Coordinates of C-alpha atoms and ligand atoms in Angstrom, one line a residue:
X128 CA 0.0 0.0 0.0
X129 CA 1.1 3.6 -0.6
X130 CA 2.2 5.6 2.1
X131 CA -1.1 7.5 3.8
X132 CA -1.3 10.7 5.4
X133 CA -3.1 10.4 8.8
X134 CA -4.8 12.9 11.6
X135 CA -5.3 11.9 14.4
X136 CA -6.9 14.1 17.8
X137 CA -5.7 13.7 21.2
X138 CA -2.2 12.9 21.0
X139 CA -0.5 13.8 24.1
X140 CA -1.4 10.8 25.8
X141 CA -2.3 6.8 25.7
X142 CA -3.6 5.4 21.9
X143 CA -2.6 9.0 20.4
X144 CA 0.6 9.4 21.2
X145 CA 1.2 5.5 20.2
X146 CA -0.9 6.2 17.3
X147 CA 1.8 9.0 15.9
X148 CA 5.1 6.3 17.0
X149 CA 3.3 3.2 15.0
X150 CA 2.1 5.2 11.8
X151 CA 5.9 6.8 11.7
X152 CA 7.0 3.4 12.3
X153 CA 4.9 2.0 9.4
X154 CA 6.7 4.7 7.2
X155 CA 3.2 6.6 6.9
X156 CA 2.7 10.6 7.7
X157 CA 0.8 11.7 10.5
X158 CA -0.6 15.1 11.5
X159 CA -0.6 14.9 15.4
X160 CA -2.7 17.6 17.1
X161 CA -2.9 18.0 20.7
X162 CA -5.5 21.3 22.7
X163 CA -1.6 21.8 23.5
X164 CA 1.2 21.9 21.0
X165 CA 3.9 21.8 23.7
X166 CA 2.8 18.2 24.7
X167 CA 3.7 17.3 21.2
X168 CA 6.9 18.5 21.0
X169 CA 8.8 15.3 21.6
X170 CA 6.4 13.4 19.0
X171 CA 7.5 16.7 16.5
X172 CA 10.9 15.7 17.1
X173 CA 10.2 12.1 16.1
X174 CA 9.0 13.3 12.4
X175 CA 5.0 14.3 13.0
X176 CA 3.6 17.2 11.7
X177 CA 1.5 19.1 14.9
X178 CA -1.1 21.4 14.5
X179 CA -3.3 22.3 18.0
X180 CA -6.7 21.1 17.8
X181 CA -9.3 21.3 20.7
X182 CA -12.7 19.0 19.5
X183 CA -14.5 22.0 21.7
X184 CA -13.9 24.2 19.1
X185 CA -16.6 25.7 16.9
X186 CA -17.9 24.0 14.1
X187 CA -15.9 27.2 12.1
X188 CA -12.9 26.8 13.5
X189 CA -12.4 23.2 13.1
X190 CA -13.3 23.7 9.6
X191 CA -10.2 26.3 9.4
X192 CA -7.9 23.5 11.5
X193 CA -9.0 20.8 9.2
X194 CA -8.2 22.9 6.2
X195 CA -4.9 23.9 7.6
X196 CA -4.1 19.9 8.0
X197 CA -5.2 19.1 4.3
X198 CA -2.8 22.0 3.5
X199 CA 0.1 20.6 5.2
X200 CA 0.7 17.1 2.8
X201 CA -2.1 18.1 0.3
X202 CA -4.5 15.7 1.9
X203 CA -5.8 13.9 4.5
X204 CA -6.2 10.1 4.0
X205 CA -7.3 8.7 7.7
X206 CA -8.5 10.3 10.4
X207 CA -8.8 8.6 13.7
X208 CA -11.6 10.7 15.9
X209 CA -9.5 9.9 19.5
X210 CA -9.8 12.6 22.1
X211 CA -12.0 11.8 24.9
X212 CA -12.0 11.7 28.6
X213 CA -14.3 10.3 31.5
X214 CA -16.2 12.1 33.8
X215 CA -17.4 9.8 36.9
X216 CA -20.1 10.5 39.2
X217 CA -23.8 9.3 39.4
X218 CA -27.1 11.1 37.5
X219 CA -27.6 13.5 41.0
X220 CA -23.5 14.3 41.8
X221 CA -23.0 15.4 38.3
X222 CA -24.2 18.6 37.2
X223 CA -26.4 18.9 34.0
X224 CA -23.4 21.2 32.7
X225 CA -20.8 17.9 33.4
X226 CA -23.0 15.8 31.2
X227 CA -23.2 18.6 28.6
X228 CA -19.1 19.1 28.8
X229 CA -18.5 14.9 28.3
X230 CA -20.5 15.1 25.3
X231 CA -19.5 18.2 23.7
X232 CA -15.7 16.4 23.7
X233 CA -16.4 12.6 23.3
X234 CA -19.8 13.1 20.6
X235 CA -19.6 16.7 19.4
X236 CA -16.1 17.2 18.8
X237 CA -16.0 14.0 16.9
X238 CA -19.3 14.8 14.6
X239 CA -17.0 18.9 14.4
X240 CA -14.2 17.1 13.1
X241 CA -15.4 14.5 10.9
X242 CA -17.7 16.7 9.1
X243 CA -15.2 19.4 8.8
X244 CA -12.8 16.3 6.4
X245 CA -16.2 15.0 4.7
X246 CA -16.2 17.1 2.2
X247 CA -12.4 16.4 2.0
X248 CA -12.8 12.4 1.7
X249 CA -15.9 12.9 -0.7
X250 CA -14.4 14.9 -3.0
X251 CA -11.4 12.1 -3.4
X252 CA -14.2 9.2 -3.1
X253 CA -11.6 7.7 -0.5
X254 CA -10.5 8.1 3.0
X255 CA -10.9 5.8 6.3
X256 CA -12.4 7.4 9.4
X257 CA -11.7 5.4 12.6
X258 CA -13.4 6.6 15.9
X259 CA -12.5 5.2 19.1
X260 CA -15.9 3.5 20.9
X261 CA -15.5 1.6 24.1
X262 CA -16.7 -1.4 25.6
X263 CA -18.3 0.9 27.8
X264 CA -20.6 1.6 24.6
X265 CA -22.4 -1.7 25.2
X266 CA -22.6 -1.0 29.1
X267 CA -24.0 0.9 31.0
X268 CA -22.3 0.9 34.7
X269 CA -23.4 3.0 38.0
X270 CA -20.9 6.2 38.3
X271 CA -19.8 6.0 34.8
X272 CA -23.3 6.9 32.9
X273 CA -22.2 10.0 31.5
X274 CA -18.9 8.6 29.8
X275 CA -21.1 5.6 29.1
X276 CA -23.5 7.6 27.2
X277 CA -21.0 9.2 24.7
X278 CA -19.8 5.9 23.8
X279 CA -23.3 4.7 23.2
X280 CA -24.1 7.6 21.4
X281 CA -21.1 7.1 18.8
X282 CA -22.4 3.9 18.0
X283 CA -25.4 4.8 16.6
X284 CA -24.2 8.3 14.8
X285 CA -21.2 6.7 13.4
X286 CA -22.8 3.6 12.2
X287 CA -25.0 5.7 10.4
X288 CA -21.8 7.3 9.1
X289 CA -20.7 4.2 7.8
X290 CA -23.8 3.7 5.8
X291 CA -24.1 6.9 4.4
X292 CA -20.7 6.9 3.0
X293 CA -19.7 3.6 2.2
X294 CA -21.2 3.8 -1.5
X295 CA -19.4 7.5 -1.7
X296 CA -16.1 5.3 -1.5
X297 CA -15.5 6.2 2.3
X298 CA -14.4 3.4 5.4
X299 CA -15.5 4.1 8.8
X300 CA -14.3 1.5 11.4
X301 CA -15.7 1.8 14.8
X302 CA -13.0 0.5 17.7
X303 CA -14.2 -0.7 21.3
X304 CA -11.5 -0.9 23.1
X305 CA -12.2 -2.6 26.9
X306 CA -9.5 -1.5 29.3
X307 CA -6.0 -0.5 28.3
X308 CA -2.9 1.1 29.9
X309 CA -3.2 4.9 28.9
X310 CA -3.6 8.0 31.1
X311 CA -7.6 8.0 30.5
X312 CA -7.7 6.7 34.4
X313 CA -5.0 9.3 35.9
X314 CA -5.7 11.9 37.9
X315 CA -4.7 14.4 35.7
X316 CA -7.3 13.3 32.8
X317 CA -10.2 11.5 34.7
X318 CA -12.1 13.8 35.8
X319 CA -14.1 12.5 38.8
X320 CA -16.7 13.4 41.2
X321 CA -17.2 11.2 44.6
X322 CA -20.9 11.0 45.3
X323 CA -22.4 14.1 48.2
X324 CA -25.7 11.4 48.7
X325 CA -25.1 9.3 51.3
X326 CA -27.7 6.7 49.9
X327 CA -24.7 6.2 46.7
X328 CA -21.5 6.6 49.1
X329 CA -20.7 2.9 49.3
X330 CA -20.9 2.8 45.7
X331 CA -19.0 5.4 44.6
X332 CA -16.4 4.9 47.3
X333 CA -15.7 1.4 46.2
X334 CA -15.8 2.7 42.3
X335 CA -13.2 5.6 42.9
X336 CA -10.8 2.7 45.0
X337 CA -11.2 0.0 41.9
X338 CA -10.4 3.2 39.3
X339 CA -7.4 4.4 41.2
X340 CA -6.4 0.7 41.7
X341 CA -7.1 -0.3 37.8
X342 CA -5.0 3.0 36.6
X343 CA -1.5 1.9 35.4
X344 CA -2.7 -1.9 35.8
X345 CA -5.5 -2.7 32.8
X346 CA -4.4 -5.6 31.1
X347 CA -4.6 -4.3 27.6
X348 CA -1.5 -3.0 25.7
X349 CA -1.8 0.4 24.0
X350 CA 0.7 -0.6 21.2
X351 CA -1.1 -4.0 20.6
X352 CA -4.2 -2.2 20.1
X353 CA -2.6 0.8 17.5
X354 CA -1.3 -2.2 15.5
X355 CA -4.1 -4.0 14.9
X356 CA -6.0 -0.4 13.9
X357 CA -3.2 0.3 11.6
X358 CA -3.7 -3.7 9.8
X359 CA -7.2 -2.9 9.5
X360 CA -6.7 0.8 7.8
X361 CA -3.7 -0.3 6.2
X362 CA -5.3 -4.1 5.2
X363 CA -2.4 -5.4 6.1
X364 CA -0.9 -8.1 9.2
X365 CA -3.9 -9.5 10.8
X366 CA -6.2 -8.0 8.4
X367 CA -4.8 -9.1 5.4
X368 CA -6.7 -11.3 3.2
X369 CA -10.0 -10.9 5.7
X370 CA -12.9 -8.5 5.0
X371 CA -12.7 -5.4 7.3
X372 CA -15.5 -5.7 9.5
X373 CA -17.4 -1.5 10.2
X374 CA -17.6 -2.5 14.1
X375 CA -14.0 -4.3 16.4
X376 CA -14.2 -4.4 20.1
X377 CA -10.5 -5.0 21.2
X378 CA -9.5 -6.8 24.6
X379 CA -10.7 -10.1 26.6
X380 CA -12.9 -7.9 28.2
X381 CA -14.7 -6.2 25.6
X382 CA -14.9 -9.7 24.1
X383 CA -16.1 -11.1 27.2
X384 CA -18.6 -8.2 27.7
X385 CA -20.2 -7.9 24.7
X386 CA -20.8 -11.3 24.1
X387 CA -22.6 -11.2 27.8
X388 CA -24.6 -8.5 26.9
X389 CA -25.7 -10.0 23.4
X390 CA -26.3 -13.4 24.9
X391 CA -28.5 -11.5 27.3
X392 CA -30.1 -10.2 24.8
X393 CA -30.9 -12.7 22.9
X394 CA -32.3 -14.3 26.1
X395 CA -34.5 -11.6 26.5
X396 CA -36.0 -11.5 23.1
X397 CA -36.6 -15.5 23.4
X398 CA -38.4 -14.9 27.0
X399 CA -40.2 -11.8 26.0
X400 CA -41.0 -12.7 21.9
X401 CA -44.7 -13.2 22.3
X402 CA -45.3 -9.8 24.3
X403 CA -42.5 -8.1 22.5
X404 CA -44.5 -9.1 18.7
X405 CA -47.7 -8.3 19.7
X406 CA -48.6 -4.9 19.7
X407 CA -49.5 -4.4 15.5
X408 CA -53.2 -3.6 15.0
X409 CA -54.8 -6.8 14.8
X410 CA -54.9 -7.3 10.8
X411 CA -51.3 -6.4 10.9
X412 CA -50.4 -9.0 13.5
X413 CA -48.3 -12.2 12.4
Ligands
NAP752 N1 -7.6 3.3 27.7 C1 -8.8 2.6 27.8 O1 -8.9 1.7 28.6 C2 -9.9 2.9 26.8 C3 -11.0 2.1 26.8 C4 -12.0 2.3 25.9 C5 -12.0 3.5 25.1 N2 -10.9 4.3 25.2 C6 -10.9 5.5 24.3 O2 -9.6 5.7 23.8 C7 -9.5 7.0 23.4 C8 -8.1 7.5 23.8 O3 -8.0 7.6 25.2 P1 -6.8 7.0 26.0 O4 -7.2 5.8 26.6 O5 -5.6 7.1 25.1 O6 -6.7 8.1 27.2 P2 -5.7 9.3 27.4 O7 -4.3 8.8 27.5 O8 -6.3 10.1 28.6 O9 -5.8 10.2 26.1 C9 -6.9 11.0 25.8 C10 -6.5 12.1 24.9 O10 -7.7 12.9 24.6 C11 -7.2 14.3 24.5 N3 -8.3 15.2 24.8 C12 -9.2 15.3 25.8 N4 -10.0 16.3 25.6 C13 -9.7 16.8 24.4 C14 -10.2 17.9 23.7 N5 -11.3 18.7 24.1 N6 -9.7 18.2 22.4 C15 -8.7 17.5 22.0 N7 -8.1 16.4 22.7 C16 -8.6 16.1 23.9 C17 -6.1 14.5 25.5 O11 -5.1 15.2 24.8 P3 -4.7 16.7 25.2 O12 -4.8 16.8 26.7 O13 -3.3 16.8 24.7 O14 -5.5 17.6 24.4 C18 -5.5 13.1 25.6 O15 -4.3 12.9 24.9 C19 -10.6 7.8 24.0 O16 -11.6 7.9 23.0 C20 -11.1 6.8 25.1 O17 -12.5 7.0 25.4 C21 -9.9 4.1 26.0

């Protein structure tokens, strides 16, 4: 494959920053932006091009960044929607304006961005857009709604992506990731709030414990991960020769919890079929 020119958002940190050091690796170009450019200095020294790029922006001046980025190799052939963080805290200890602030980075930023390049990728009728999901798009877990929520949302905007664009000559690939050794658990990126209500104390007590514990310990490898993303852009190494599938949960436990969660859902449909088919009008029913 020729060499490809990549974006990528949120490169200071965990799959970003890995991101830029296994597409240089691959001999591919990358555009690395960061909301700061001096986090990227050591990854400008490596041989990316850096541009700053918050996803908070407005809809006009991503489409000035993006255009800035195209400008900088003449196009733009992948871009990997990655920036996000995690707000913890239950439905009452978050404000309405914390659930506003996790969406506006983890859903709006990535709808700013991607339709700032779709004009971009249509024009060329080719390009790959990867956004990072999470197995935490399948569940929902108490403290963790809000981040929860994002990642639900993506699945349903971007897989409507996917089929919009797919016959305009465009690849979306959805990842979902389950736990993996980055900063999004440190203190300086998660952003958490321990519950005020006594009735959720025990909960969120033991929930801020098992995050501080997990952080630095997650079983999954952030380069492992970035390689496989790469085979499947790239159709290469453990893609090669295999159809590339729109949707890829990554990790033994997004494995293990999606297939839970679809086996329990095909249990429910089973247990609840008769109820579930039976509200047509009556000459409609089947
Ligand atoms: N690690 C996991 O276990 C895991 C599991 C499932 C999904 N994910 C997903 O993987 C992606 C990458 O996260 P990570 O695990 O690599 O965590 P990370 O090390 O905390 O990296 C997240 C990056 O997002 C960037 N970011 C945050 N807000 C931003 C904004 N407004 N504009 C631009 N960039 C922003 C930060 O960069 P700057 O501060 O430099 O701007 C940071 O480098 C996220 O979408 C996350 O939800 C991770």
């Amino acid at each position: 494959m020729s060499s490809l020119v990549w974006l990528i958002t949120g490169c200071s940190s965990g799959f970003g920053e890995q991101f830029v050091r296994s597409i240089l690796a691959r001999g591919d170009k990358i555009i690395a932006t960061s909301r700061k450019l001096e986090k990227l200095k050591h990854l400008e020294q490596a041989g990316a091009a850096v541009l700053q790029l918050d996803v908070t922006d407005s809809q006009e001046n991503l489409r000035n960044t993006i255009a800035k980025a195209i400008s900088i190799y003449g196009r733009v052939d992948v871009l990997v929607n990655n920036a996000a963080y995690i707000a913890i805290g239950t439905w009452e200890d978050l404000e309405y304006e914390d659930f506003l602030a996790q969406f506006e980075t983890n859903v709006f930023g990535t709808i700013k961005v991607t339709r700032a390049l779709l004009p971009h990728l249509r024009d060329r009728r080719t390009g790959t857009i990867v956004c990072i999901g999470s197995r935490s798009g399948w569940s929902g877990d108490p403290g963790v709604g809000a981040y929860s929520g994002t990642k639900f949302a993506l699945e349903g905007i971007v897989e409507s992506l996917w089929r919009e664009t797919t016959p305009l000559g465009i690849k979306t690939l959805l990842i979902e990731p389950g736990r993996f050794r980055t900063k999004l658990l440190s203190a300086e990126n998660l952003k958490a709030t321990v519950s005020a209500i006594p009735d959720y104390a025990d909960m969120s007590r033991t929930l801020m414990g098992h995050l501080a514990s997990e952080d630095q310990a997650q079983q999954g490898d952030p380069v492992k991960h970035v390689e496989i993303v790469l085979d499947l852009v790239r159709q290469e190494g453990v893609a090669c020769d295999k159809a590339i599938p729109f949707r890829l949960p990554l990790g033994v436990d997004s494995f293990d919890d999606i297939k839970a969660k679809c086996e329990e859902t095909l249990e429910l449909l089973k247990e609840w079929e008769a109820v579930i088919r039976s509200t047509n009008y009556e000459d409609k029913n089947q």
